[in-house]
PDB file of C-alpha atoms in Angstrom:
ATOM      1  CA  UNK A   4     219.307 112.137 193.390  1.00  0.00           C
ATOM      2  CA  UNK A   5     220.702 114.090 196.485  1.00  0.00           C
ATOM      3  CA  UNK A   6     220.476 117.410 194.478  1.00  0.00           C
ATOM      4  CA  UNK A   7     216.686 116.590 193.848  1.00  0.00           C
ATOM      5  CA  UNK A   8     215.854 115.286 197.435  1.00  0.00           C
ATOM      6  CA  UNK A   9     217.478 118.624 198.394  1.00  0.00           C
ATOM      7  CA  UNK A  10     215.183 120.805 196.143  1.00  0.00           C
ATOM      8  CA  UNK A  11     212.006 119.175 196.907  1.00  0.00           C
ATOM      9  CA  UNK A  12     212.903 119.870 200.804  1.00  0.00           C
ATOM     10  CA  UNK A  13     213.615 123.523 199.836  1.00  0.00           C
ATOM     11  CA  UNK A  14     210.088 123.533 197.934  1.00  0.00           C
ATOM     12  CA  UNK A  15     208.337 121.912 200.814  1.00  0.00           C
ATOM     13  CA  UNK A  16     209.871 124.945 203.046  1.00  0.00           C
ATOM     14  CA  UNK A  17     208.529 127.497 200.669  1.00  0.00           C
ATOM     15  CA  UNK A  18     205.181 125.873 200.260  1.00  0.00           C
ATOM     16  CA  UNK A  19     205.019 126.037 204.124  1.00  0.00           C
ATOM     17  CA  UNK A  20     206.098 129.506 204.791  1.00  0.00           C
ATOM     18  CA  UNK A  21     204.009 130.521 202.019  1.00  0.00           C
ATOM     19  CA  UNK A  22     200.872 128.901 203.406  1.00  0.00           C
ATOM     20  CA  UNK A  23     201.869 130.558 207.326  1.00  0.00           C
ATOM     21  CA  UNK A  24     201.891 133.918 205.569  1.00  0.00           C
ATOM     22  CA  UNK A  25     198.629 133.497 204.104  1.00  0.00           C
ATOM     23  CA  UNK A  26     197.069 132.227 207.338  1.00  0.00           C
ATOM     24  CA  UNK A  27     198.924 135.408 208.850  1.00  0.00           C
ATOM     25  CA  UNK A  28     197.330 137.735 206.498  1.00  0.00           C
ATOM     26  CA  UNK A  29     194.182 135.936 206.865  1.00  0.00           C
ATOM     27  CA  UNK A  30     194.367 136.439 210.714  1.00  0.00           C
ATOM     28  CA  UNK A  31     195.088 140.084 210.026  1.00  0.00           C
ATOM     29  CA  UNK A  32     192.205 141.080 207.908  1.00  0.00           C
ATOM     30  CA  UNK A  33     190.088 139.590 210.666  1.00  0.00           C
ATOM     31  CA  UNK A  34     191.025 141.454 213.143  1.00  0.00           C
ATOM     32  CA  UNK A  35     190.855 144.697 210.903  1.00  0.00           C
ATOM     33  CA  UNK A  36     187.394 144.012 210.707  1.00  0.00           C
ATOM     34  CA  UNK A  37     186.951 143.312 214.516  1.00  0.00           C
ATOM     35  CA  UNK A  38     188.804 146.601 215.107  1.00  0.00           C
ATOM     36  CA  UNK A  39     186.747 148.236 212.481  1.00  0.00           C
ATOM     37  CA  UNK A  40     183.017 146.997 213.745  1.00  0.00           C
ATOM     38  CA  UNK A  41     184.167 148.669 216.899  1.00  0.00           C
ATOM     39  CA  UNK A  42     185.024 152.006 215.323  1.00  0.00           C
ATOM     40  CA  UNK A  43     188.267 151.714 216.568  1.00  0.00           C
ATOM     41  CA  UNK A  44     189.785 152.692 212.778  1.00  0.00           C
ATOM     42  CA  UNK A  45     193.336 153.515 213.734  1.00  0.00           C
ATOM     43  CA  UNK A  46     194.002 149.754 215.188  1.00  0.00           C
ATOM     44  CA  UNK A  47     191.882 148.458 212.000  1.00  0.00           C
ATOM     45  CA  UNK A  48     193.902 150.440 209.369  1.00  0.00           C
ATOM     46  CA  UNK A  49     197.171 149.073 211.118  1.00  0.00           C
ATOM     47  CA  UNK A  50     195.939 145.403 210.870  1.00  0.00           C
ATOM     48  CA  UNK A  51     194.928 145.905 207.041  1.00  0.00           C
ATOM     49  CA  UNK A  52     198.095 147.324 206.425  1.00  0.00           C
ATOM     50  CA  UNK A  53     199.736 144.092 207.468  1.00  0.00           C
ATOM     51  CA  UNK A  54     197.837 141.859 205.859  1.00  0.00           C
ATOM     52  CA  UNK A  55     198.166 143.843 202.771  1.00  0.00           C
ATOM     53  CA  UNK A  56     201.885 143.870 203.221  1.00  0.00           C
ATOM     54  CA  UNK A  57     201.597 139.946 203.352  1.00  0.00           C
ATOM     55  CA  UNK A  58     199.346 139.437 200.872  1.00  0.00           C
ATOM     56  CA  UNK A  59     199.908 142.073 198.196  1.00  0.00           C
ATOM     57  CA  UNK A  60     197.735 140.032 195.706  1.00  0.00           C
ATOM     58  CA  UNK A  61     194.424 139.119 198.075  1.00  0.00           C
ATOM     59  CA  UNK A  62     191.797 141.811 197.011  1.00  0.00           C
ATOM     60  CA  UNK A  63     190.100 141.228 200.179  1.00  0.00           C
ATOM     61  CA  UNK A  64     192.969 143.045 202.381  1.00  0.00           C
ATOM     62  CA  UNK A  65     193.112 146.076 199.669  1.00  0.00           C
ATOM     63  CA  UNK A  66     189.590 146.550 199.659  1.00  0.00           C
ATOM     64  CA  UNK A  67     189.096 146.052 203.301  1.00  0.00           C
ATOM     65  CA  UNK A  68     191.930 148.595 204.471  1.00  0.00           C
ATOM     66  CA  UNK A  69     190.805 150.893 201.636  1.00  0.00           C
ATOM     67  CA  UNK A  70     187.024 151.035 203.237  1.00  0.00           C
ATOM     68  CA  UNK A  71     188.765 151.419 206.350  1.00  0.00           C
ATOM     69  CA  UNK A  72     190.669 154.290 205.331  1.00  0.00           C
ATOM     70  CA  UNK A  73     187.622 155.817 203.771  1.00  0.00           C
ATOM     71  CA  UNK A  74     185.203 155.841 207.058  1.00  0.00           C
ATOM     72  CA  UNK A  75     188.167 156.967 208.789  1.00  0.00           C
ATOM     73  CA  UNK A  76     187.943 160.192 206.518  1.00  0.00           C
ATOM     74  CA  UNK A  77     191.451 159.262 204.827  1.00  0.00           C
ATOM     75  CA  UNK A  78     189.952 159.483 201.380  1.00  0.00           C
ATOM     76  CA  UNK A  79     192.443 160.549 199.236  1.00  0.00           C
ATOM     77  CA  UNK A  80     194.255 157.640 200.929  1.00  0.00           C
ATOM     78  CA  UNK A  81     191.298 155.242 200.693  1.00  0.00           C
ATOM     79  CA  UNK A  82     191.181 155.780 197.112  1.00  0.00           C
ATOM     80  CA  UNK A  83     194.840 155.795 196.050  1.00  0.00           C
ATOM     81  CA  UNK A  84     194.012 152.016 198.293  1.00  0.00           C
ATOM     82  CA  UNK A  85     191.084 151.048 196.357  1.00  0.00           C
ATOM     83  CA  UNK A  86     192.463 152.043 192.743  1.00  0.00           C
ATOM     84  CA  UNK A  87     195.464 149.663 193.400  1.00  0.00           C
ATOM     85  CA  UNK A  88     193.175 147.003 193.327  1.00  0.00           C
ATOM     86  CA  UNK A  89     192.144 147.298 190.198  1.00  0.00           C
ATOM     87  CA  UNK A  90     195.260 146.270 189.095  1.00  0.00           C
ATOM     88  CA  UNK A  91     194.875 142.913 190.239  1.00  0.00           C
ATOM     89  CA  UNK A  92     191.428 142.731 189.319  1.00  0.00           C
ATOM     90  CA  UNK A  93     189.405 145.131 187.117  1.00  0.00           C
ATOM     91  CA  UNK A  94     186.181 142.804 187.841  1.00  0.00           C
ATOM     92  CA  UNK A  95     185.884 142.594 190.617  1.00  0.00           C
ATOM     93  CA  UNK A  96     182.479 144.293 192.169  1.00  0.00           C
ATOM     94  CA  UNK A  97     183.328 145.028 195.404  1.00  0.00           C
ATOM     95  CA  UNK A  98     186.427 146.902 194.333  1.00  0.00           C
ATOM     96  CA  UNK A  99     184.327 149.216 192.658  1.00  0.00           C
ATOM     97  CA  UNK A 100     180.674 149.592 194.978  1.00  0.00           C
ATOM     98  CA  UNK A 101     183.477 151.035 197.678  1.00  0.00           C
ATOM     99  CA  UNK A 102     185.425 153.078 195.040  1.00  0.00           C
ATOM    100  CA  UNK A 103     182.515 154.873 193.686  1.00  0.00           C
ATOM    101  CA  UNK A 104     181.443 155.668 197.307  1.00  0.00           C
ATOM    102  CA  UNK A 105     184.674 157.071 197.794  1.00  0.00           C
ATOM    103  CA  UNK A 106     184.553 158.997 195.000  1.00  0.00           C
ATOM    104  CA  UNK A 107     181.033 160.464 195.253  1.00  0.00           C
ATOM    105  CA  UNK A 108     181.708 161.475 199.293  1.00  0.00           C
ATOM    106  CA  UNK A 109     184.801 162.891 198.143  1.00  0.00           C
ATOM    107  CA  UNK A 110     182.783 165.151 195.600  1.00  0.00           C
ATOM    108  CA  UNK A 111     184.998 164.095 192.662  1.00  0.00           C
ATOM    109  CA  UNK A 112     181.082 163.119 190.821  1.00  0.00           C
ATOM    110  CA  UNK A 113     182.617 162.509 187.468  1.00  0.00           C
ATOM    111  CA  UNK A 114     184.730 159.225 189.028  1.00  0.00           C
ATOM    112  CA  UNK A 115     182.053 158.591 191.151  1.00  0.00           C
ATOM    113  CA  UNK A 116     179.422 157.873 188.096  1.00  0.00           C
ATOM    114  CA  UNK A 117     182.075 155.855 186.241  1.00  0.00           C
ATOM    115  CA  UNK A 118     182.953 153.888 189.217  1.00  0.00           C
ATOM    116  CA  UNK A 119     179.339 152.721 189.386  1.00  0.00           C
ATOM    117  CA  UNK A 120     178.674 152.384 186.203  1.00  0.00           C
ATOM    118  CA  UNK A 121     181.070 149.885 185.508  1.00  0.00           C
ATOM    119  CA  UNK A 122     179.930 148.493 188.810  1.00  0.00           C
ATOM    120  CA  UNK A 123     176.171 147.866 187.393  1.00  0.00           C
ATOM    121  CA  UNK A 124     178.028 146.148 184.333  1.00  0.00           C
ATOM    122  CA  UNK A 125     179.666 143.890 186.376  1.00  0.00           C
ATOM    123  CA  UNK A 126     175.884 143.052 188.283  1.00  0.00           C
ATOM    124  CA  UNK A 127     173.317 144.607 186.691  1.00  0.00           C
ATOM    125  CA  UNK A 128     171.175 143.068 189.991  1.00  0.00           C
ATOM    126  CA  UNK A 129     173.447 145.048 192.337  1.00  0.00           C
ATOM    127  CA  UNK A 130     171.659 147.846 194.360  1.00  0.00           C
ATOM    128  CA  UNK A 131     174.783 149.701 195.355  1.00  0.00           C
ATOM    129  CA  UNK A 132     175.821 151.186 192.518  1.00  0.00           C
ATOM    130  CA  UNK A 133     172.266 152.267 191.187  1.00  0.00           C
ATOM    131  CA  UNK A 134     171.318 153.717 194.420  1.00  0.00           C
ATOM    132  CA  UNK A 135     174.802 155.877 194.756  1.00  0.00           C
ATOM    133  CA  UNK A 136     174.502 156.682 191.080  1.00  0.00           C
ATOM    134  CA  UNK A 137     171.173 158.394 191.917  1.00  0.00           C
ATOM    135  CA  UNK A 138     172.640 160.346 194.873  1.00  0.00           C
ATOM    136  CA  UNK A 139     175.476 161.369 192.131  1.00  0.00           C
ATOM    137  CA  UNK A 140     173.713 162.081 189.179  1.00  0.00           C
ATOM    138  CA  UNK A 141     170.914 164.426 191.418  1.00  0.00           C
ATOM    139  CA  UNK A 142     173.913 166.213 192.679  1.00  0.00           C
ATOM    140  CA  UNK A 143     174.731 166.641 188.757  1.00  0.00           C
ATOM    141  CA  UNK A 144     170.967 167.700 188.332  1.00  0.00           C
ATOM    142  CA  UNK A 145     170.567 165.243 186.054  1.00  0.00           C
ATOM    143  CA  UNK A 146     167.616 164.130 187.340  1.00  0.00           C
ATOM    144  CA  UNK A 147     165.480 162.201 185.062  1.00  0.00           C
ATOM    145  CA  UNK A 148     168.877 159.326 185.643  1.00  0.00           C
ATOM    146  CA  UNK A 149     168.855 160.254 189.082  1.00  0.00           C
ATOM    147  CA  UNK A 150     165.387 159.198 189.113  1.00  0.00           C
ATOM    148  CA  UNK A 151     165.596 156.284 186.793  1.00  0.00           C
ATOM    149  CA  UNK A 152     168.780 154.696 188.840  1.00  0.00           C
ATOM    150  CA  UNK A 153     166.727 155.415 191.898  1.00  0.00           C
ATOM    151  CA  UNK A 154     164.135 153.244 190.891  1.00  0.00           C
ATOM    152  CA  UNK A 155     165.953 150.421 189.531  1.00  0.00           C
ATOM    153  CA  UNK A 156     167.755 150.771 193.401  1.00  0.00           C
ATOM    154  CA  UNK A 157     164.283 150.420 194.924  1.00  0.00           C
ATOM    155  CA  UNK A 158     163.227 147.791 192.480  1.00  0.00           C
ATOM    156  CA  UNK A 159     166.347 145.639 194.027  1.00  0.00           C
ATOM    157  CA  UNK A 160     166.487 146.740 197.806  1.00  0.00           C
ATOM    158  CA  UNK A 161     162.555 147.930 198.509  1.00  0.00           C
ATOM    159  CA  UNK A 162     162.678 146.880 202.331  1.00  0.00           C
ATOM    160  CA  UNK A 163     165.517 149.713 201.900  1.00  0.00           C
ATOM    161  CA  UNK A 164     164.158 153.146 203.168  1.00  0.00           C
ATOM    162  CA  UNK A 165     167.693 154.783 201.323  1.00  0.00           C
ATOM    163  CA  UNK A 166     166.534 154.057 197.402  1.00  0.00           C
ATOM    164  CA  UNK A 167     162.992 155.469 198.368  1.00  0.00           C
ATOM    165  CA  UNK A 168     164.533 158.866 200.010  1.00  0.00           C
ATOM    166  CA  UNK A 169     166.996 159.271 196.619  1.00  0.00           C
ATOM    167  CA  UNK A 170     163.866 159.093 194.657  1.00  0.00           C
ATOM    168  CA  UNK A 171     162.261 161.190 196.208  1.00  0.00           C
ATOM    169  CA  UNK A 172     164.772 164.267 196.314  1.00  0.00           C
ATOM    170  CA  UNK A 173     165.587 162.962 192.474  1.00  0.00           C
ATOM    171  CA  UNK A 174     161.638 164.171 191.780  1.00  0.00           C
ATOM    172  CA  UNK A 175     161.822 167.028 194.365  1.00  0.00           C
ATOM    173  CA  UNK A 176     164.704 167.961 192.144  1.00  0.00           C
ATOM    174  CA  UNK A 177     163.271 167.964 189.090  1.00  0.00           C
ATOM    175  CA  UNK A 178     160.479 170.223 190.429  1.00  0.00           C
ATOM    176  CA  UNK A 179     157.446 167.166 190.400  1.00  0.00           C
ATOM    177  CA  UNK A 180     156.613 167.489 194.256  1.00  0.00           C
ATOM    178  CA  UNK A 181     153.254 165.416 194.485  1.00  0.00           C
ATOM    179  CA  UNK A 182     155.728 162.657 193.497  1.00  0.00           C
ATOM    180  CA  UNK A 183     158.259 163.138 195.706  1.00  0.00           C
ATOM    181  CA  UNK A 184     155.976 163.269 198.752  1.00  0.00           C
ATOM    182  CA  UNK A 185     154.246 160.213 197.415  1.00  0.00           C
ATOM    183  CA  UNK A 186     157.117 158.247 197.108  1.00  0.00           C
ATOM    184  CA  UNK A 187     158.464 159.490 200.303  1.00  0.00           C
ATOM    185  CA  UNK A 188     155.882 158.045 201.437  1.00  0.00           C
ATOM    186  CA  UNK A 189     157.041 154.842 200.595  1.00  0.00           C
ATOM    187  CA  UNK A 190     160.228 155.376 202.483  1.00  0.00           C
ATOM    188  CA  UNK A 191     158.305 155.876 205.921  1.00  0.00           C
ATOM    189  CA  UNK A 192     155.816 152.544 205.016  1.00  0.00           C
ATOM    190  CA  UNK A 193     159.245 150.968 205.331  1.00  0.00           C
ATOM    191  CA  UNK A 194     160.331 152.750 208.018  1.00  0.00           C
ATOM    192  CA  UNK A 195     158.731 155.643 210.516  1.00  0.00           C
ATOM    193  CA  UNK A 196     161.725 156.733 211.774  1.00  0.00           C
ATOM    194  CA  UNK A 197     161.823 158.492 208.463  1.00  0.00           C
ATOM    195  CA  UNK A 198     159.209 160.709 210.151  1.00  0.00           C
ATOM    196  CA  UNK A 199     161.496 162.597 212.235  1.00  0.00           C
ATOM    197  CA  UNK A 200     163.239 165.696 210.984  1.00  0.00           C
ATOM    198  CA  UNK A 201     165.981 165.032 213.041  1.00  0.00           C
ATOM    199  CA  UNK A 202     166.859 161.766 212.080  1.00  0.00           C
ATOM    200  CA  UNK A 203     167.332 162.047 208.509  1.00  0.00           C
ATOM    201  CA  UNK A 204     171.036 163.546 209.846  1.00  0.00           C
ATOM    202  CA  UNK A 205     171.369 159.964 209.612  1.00  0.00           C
ATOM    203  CA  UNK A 206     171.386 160.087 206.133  1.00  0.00           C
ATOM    204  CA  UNK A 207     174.886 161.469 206.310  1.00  0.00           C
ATOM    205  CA  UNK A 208     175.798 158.178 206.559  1.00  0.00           C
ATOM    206  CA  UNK A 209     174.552 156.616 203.870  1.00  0.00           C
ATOM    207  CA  UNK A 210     175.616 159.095 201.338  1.00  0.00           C
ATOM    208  CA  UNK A 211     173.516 161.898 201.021  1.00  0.00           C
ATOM    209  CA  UNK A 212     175.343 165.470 200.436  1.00  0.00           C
ATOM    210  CA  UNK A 213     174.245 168.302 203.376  1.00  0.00           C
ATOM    211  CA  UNK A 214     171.779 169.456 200.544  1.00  0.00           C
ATOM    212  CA  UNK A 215     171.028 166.261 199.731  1.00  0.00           C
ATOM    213  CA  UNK A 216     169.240 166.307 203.801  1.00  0.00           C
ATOM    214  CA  UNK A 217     167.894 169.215 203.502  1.00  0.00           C
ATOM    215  CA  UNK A 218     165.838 168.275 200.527  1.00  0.00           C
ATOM    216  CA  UNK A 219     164.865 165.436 202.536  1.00  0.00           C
ATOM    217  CA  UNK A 220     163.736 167.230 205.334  1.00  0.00           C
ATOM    218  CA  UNK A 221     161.626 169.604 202.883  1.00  0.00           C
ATOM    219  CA  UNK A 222     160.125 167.138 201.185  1.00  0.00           C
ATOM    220  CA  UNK A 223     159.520 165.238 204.921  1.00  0.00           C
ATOM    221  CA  UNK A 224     157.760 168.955 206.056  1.00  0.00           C
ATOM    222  CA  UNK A 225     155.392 168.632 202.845  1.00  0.00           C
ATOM    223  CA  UNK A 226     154.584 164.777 203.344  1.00  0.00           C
ATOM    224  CA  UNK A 227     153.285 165.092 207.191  1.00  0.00           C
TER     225      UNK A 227
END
């Protein structure tokens, strides 16, 4: 009876220190995103890191220190990050919406378009994927499922100026320009800063290539 009284107090130690490390890595990922919604990325990346290092199997620490990485401009790093995760679960969603934009700002397309794809199986209601597989594919000049993921994008997310701007370079693309000013259109109903030349740099952010802008801005310069 001793020897079991003994192992259940062992267990009860293990259960405990178990359940302190998770809080730990719990605490950690919050304050990587604290540190992270104040652009302060090196302090962020260090507090993923730990939380990853005590919580190897939460996907939440992987994913968050690989996004991290990734707006820090460590993509090679963000994405050696975010394809770990897979291993612990090829499901999950969010794994792959921050993969694919890895991929795609990293110009490896090919990965980029798979990445998503599987993404939209996962959620076919899931506006990430479609709208970064339009960005992709128009970059591929495949534009007629640049256009078609574009919509589906808009379809999901039309308060979204983004989906509206990728369909319209997607047409601009594809050489149809009365729609592309028409549905650029659409973009400034949902928002006018859309109007201003300079502030489709913006779009930098949310994706788009250098050409990408430019065709923007030419298609902007036709709409006015």
């Amino acid at each position: 009876m001793r020897i079991f009284s003994v192992l259940f107090t062992l267990a009860l130690i293990a259960g405990t220190a178990r359940s302190s490390m998770a809080q730990s890595a719990a605490d950690y990922r919050q304050q990587g995103i604290q540190y992270r919604s104040q652009e302060q990325f090196p302090q962020a990346i260090a507090a993923f890191q730990k939380a990853v290092e005590l919580d190897q199997k939460n996907l939440a620490g992987r994913i968050g220190l690989g996004w991290t990485l990734h707006l820090a401009n460590r993509r090679e790093e963000a994405i050696d990050t975010l394809q770990s995760a897979i291993l612990y679960n090829p499901f999950n969603i969010e794994t792959f919406n921050a993969l694919g934009i890895a991929y795609m700002v990293n110009g490896d397309l090919t990965n980029a378009v798979a990445a998503h794809t599987w993404a939209t199986m996962l959620n076919s209601n899931n506006e990430i994927p479609y709208y970064n597989l339009s960005l992709s594919y128009e970059r591929l000049r495949m534009y007629d499922w640049s256009i078609e993921c574009a919509k589906r994008a808009a379809e999901l997310e039309p308060n979204n100026p983004h989906p509206w701007v990728a369909l319209s370079i997607a047409y601009q693309g594809q050489g149809d320009r009365v729609s592309a000013q028409q549905i650029y259109q659409q973009a400034l109903n949902v928002d006018a800063r859309y109007r201003d030349r300079s502030f489709l740099n913006y779009l930098g952010e949310a994706g788009f290539s250098p050409e990408q802008i430019k065709t923007a801005q030419q298609v902007l310069a036709k709409t006015q």
